[in-house]
Short mmCIF file of C-alpha atoms in Angstrom, two decimals:
data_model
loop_
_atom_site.label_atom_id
_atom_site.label_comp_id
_atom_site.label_asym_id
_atom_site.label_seq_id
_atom_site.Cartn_x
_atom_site.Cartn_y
_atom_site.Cartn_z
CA UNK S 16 0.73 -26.87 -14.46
CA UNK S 17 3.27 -25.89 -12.16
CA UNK S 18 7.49 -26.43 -11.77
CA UNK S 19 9.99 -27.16 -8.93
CA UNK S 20 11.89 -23.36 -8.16
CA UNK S 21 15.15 -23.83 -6.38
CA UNK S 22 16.04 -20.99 -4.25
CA UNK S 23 20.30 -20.92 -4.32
CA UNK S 24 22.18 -20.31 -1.56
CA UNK S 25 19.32 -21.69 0.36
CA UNK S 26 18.87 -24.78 -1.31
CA UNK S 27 15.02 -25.02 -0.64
CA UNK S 28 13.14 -26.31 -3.18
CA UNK S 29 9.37 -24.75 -4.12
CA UNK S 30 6.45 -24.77 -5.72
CA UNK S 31 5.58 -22.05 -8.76
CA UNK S 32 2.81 -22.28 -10.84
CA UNK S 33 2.61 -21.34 -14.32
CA UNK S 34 2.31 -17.58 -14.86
CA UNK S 35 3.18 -17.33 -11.39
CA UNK S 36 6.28 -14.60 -11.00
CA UNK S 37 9.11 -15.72 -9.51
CA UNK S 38 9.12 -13.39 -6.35
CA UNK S 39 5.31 -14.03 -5.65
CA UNK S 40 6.26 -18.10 -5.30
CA UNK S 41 8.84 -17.14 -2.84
CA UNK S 42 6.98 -14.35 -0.71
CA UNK S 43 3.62 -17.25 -0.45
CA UNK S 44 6.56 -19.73 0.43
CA UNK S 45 7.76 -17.34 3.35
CA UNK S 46 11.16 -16.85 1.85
CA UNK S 47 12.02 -13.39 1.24
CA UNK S 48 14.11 -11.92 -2.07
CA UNK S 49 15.28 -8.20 -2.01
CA UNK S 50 12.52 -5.82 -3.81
CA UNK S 51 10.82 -2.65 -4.12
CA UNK S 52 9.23 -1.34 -7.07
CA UNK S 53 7.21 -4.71 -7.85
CA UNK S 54 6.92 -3.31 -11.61
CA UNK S 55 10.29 -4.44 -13.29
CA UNK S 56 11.76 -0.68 -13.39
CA UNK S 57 14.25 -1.07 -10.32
CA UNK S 58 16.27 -3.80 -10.43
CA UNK S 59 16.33 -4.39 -6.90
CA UNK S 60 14.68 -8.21 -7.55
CA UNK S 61 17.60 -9.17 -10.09
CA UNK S 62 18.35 -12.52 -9.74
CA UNK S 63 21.19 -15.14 -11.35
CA UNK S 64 18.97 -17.94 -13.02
CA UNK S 65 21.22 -20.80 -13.26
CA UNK S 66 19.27 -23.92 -14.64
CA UNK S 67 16.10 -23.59 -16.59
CA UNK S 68 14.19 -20.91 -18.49
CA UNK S 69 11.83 -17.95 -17.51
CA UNK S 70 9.75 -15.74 -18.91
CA UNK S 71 11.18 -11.96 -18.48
CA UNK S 72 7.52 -10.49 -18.87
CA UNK S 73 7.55 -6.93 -18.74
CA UNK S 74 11.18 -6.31 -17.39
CA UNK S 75 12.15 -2.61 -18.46
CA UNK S 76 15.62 -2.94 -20.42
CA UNK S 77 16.90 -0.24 -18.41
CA UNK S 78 16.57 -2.25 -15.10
CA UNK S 79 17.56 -5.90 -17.38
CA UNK S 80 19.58 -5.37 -20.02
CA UNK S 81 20.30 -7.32 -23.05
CA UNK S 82 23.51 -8.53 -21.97
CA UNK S 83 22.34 -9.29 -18.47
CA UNK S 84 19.74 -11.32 -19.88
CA UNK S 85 22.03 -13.54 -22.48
CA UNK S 86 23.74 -14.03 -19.12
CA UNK S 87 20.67 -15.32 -17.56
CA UNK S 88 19.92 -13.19 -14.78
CA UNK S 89 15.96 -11.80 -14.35
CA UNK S 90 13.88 -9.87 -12.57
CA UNK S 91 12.44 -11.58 -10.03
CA UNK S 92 8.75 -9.83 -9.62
CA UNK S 93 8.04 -10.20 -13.53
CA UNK S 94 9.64 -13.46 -14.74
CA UNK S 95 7.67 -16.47 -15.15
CA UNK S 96 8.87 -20.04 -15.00
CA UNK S 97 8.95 -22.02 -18.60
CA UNK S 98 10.80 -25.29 -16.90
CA UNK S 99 11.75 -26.28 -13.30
CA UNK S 100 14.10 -23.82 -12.32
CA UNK S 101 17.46 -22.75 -9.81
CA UNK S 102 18.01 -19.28 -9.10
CA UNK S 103 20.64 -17.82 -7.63
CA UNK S 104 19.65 -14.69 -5.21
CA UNK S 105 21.15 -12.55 -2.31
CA UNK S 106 19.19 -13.43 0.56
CA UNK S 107 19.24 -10.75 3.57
CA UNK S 108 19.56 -12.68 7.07
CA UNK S 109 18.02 -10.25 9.66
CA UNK S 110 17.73 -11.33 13.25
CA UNK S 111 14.76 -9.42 13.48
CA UNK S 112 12.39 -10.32 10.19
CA UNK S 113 9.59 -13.08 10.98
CA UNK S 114 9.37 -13.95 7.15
CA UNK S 115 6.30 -14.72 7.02
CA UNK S 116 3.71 -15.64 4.13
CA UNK S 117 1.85 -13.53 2.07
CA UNK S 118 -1.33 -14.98 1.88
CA UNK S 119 -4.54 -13.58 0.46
CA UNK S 120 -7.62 -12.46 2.87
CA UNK S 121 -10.89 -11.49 2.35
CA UNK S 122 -12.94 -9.19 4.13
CA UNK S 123 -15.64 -6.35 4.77
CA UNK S 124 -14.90 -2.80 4.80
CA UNK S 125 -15.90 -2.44 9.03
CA UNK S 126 -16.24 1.38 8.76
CA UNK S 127 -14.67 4.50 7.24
CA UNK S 128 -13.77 7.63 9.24
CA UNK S 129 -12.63 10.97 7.87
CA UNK S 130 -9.24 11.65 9.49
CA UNK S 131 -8.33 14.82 7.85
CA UNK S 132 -9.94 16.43 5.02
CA UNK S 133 -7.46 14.61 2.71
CA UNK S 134 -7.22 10.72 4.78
CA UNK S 135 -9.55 8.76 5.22
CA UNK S 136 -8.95 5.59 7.77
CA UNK S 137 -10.28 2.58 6.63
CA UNK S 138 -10.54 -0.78 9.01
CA UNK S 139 -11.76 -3.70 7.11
CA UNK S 140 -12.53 -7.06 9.17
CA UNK S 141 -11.00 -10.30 7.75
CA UNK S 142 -13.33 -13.44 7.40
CA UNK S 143 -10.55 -15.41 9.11
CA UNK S 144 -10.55 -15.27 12.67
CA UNK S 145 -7.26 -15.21 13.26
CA UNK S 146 -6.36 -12.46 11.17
CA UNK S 147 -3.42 -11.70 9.39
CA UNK S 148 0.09 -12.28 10.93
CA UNK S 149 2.08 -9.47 10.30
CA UNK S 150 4.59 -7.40 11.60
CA UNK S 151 4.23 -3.97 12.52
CA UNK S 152 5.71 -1.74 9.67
CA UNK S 153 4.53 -3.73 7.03
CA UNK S 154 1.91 -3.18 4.40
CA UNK S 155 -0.77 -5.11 2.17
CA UNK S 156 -2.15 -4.73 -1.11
CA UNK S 157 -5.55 -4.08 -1.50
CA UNK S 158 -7.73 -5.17 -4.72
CA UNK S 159 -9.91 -2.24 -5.57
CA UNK S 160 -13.38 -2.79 -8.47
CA UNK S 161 -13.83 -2.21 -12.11
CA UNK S 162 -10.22 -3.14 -12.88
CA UNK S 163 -8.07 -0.16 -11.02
CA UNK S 164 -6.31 -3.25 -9.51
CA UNK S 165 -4.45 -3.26 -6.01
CA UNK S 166 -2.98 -0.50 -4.43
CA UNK S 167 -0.23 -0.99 -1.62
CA UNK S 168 -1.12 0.79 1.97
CA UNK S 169 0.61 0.53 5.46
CA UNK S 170 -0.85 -1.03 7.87
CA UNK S 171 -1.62 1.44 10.64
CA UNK S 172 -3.03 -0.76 13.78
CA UNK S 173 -1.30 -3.19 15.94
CA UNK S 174 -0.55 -6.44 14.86
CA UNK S 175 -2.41 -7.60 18.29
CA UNK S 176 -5.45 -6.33 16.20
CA UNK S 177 -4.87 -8.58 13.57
CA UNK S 178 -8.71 -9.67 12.69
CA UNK S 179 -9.25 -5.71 11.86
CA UNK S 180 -6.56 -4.11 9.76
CA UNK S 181 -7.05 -0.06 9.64
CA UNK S 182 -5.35 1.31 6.86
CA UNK S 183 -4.77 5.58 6.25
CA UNK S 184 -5.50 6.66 2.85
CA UNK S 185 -4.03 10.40 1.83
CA UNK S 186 -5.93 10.63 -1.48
CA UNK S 187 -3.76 11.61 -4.74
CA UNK S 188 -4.99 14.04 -7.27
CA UNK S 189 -5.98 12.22 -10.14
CA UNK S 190 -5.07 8.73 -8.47
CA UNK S 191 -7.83 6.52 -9.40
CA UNK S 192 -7.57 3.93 -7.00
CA UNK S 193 -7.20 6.59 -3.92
CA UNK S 194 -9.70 9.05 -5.15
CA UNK S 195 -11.92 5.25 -5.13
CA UNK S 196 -12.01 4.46 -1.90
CA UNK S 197 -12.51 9.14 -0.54
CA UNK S 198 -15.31 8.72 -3.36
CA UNK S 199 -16.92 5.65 -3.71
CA UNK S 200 -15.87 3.19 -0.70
CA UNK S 201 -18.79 2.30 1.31
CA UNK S 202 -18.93 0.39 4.49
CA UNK S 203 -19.93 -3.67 3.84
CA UNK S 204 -18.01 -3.31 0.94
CA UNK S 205 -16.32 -6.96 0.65
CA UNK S 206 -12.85 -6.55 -0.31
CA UNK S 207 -9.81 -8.87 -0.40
CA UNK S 208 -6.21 -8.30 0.65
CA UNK S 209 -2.85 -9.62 0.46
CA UNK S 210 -0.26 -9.75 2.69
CA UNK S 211 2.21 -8.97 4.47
CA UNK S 212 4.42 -7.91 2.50
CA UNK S 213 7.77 -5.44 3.37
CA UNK S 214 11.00 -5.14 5.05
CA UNK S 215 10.37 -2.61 7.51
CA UNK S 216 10.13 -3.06 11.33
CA UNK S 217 11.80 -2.21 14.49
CA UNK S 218 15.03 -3.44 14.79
CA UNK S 219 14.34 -5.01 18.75
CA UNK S 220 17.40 -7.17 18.91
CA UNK S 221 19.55 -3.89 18.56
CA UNK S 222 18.42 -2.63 21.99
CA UNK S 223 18.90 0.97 21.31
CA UNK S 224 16.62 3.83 21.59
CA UNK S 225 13.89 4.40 18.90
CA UNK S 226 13.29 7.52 17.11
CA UNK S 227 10.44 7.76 14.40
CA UNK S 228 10.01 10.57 11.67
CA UNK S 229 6.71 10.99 9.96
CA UNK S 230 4.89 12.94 7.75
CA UNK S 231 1.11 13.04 6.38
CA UNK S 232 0.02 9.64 5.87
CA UNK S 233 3.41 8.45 6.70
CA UNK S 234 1.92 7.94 10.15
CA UNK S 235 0.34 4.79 9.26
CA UNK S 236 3.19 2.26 9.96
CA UNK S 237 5.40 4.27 13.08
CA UNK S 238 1.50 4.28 14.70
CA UNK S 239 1.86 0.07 14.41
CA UNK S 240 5.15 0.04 15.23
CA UNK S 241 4.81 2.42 18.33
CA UNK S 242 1.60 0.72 19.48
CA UNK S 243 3.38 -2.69 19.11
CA UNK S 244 6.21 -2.12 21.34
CA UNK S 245 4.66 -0.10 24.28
CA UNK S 246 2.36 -2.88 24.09
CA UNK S 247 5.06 -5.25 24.48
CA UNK S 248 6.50 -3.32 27.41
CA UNK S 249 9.42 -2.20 25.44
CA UNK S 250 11.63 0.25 28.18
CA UNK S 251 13.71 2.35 25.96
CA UNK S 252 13.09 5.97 25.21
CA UNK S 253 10.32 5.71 21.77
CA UNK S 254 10.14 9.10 19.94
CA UNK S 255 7.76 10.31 17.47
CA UNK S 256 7.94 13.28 16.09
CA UNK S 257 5.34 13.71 13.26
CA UNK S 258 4.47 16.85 11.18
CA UNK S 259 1.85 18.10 8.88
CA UNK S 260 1.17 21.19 7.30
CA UNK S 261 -1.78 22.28 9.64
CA UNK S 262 -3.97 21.39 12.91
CA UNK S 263 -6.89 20.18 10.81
CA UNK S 264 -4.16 17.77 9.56
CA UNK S 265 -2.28 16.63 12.59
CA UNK S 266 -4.45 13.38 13.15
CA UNK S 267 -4.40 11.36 15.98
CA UNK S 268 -2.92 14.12 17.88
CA UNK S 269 -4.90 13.36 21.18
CA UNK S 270 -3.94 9.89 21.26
CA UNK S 271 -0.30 10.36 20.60
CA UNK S 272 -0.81 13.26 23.42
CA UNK S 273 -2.64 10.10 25.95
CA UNK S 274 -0.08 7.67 25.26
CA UNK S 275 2.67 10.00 26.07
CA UNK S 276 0.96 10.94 29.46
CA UNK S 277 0.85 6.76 30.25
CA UNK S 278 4.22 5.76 28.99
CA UNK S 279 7.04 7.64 30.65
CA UNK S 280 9.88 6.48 27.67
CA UNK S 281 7.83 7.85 25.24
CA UNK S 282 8.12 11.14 23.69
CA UNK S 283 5.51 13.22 20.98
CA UNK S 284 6.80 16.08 19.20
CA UNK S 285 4.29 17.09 16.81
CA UNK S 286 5.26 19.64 14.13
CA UNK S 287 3.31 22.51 11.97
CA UNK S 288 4.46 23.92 8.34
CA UNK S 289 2.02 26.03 7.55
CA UNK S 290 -0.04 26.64 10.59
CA UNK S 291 -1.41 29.89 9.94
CA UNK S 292 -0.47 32.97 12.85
CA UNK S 293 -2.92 33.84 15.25
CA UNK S 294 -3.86 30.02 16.25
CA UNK S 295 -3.40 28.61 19.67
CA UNK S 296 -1.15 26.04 18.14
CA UNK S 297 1.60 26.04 20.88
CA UNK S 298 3.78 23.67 19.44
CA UNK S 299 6.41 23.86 17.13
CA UNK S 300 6.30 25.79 14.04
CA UNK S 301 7.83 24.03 11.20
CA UNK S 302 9.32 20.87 8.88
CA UNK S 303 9.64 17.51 10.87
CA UNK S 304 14.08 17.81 10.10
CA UNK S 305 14.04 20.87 11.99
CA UNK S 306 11.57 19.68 15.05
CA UNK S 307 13.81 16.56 15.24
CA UNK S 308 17.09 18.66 15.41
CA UNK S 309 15.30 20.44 17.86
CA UNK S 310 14.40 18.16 20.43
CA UNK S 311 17.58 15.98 20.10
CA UNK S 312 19.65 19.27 20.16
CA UNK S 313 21.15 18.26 16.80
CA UNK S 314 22.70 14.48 18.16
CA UNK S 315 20.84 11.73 17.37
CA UNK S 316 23.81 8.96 18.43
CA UNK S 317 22.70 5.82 19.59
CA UNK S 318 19.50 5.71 18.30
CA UNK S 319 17.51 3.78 15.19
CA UNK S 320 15.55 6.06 12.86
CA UNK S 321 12.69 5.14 11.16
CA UNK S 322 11.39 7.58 8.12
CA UNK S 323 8.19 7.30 6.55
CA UNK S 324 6.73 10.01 4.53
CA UNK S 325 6.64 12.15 1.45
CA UNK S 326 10.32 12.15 -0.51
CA UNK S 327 11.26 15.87 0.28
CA UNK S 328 10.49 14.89 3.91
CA UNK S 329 12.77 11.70 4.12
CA UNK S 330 15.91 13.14 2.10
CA UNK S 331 15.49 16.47 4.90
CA UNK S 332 15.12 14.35 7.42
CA UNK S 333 18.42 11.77 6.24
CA UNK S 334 20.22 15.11 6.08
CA UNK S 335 19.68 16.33 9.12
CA UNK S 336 19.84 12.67 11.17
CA UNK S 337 23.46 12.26 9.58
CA UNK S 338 24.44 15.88 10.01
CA UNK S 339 23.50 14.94 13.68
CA UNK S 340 25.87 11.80 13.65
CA UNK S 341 23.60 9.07 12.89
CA UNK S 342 24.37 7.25 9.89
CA UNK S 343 23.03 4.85 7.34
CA UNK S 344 23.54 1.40 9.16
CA UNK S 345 21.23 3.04 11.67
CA UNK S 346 18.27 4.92 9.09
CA UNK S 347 15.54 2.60 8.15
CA UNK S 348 12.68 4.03 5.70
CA UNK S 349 9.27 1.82 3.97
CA UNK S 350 10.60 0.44 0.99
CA UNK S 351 7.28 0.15 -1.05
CA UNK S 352 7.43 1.99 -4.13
CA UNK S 353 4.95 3.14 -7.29
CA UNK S 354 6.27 2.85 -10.82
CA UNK S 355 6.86 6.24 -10.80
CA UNK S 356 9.33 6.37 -7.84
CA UNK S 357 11.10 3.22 -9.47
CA UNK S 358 12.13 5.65 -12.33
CA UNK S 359 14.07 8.23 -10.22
CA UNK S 360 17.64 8.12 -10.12
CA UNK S 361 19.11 6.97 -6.55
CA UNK S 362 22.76 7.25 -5.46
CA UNK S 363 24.11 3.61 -4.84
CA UNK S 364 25.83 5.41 -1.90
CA UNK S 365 22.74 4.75 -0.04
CA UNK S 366 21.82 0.52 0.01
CA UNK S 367 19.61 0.82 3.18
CA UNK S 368 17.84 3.75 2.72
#
């Protein structure tokens, strides 16, 4: 069985399936609603449902209240259509965003490589030959065996490479689906994906230099996005500056090091915590906020910032980037979240970051 879903102010009219959630009908159909944690906690999916009746599934009452839903709104990534339906949602126009479907792909795990002694890169090759369509910044979710369910990742290779998708995995103590694929993953594994899902890629029609922040496996997408536009001849000065905690952690060092040498506009500033004394590290010594400052001599004006990494990182970093006169308008970071990030408490001071 399935139901007509009107999609308000758009006026385009879709197909949902029964049991399908509202936000999955509109992702497959290419249109894209406002979300984030995926697990009703958030709110971010709230939509106005105007004709017809839903399902609210399992919509915390924190992020729907009672009164909100006497009033008919919903959360988009758990409700389920009961009749045809017309929501009512605040679509984001952005000059830049493909909006493209999420489909589902299935593949074979190509090969595993041990980045670091706690990532593990993963490429998997998709049956289809022409890939998945993405772009760069974006990330999939990936079904893992004996019911741990899918696990969102970043996609860390070019969208050029879009028959192979490499994914970095930073395994999580006590993560099941993680400590899965360091464990248990084996190459010829067949696996299945879906994708791509996300709001976050290089703003290109803003024509402004490009600086990207990163941290441990926070890599993953400012690698796709950097690879993407020096592959697309993009001019304008491209910085990375990445940090981890030690050398045997600072992967794909060499490359970032190569590219650097080939591309004039682009600039690697790699960054050590807790590199112990006595190395013959020669770079700098310390958090990713204070190589950044660094390098940019505290002023970071004119420039789009991309932030991807653990949360101490990106709230240092947003410090720092705004203490250097760059503001929110112009600080992008991934907006995939767990359940457990959907709980914590953020200022509404902040709507793009």
């Amino acid at each position: 069985m399935s139901y007509e879903l009107t999609i308000e102010p758009l006026g385009q009219t879709i197909e949902i399936e029964a049991g399908q959630t509202i936000l999955d009908a509109a992702l497959r159909a290419g249109i894209y609603l406002p979300h984030a944690c995926c697990h009703g906690l958030c709110a971010t999916c709230k939509v106005q449902v105007s004709d017809g009746e839903v399902d609210h599934g399992e919509a915390s009452s924190f992020a729907l209240m009672d009164f909100e839903r006497d009033e008919g709104k919903c959360l988009a990534c758990c409700a389920r259509a009961e009749s045809d339906l017309v929501i009512e949602a605040e679509i984001e126009e952005d000059p830049d965003a493909e909006n493209l479907p999420v489909r589902d792909f299935d593949g074979v795990v190509s090969r595993i490589e041990t980045l670091t002694p706690t990532i593990k890169g993963v490429w998997i090759a998709l049956d289809e030959p022409a890939g998945i369509r993405f772009q760069a910044g974006q990330y999939i979710n990936l079904e893992l065996p004996g019911g741990i369910g899918s696990r969102a990742f970043s996609i860390a290779s070019a969208p050029s490479q879009a028959g192979e998708v490499e994914l970095n995995i930073r395994i999580v103590p006590g993560g099941e689906g993680t400590t899965y694929v360091h464990e248990r993953m084996q190459a010829g594994e067949r696996v299945r994906i879906t994708g791509p899902y996300g709001r976050f890629f290089v703003k290109k029609s803003a024509r402004v230099p490009v600086l990207f922040m990163a941290g441990g496996s926070g890599l993953s997408s400012p690698r796709a996005m950097i690879l993407d536009l020096l592959e697309a001849g993009f001019a304008l000065p491209v910085t990375l500056v990445y940090g981890q905690r030690s050398r045997e952690e600072l992967y794909y060092h060499e490359d970032f090091l190569a590219l650097a040498g080939k591309h004039a506009n682009f600039r690697y500033v790699p960054a050590l915590s807790h590199e112990p004394e006595g190395t013959d590290w020669t770079g700098f010594r310390g958090f990713v906020h204070e190589a950044a400052k660094a390098a940019f001599d505290n002023d970071f004006r004119g420039h789009k910032a991309y932030l991807c990494g653990p949360p101490l990182m990106i709230d240092a970093c947003i410090t720092t980037l705004m203490q250097g006169r760059l503001f929110e308008r112009d600080i992008y970071t991934e907006k995939f979240i767990s359940a457990a990030d959907a709980q914590q408490v953020r200022s509404p001071l902040f709507k793009a970051i």
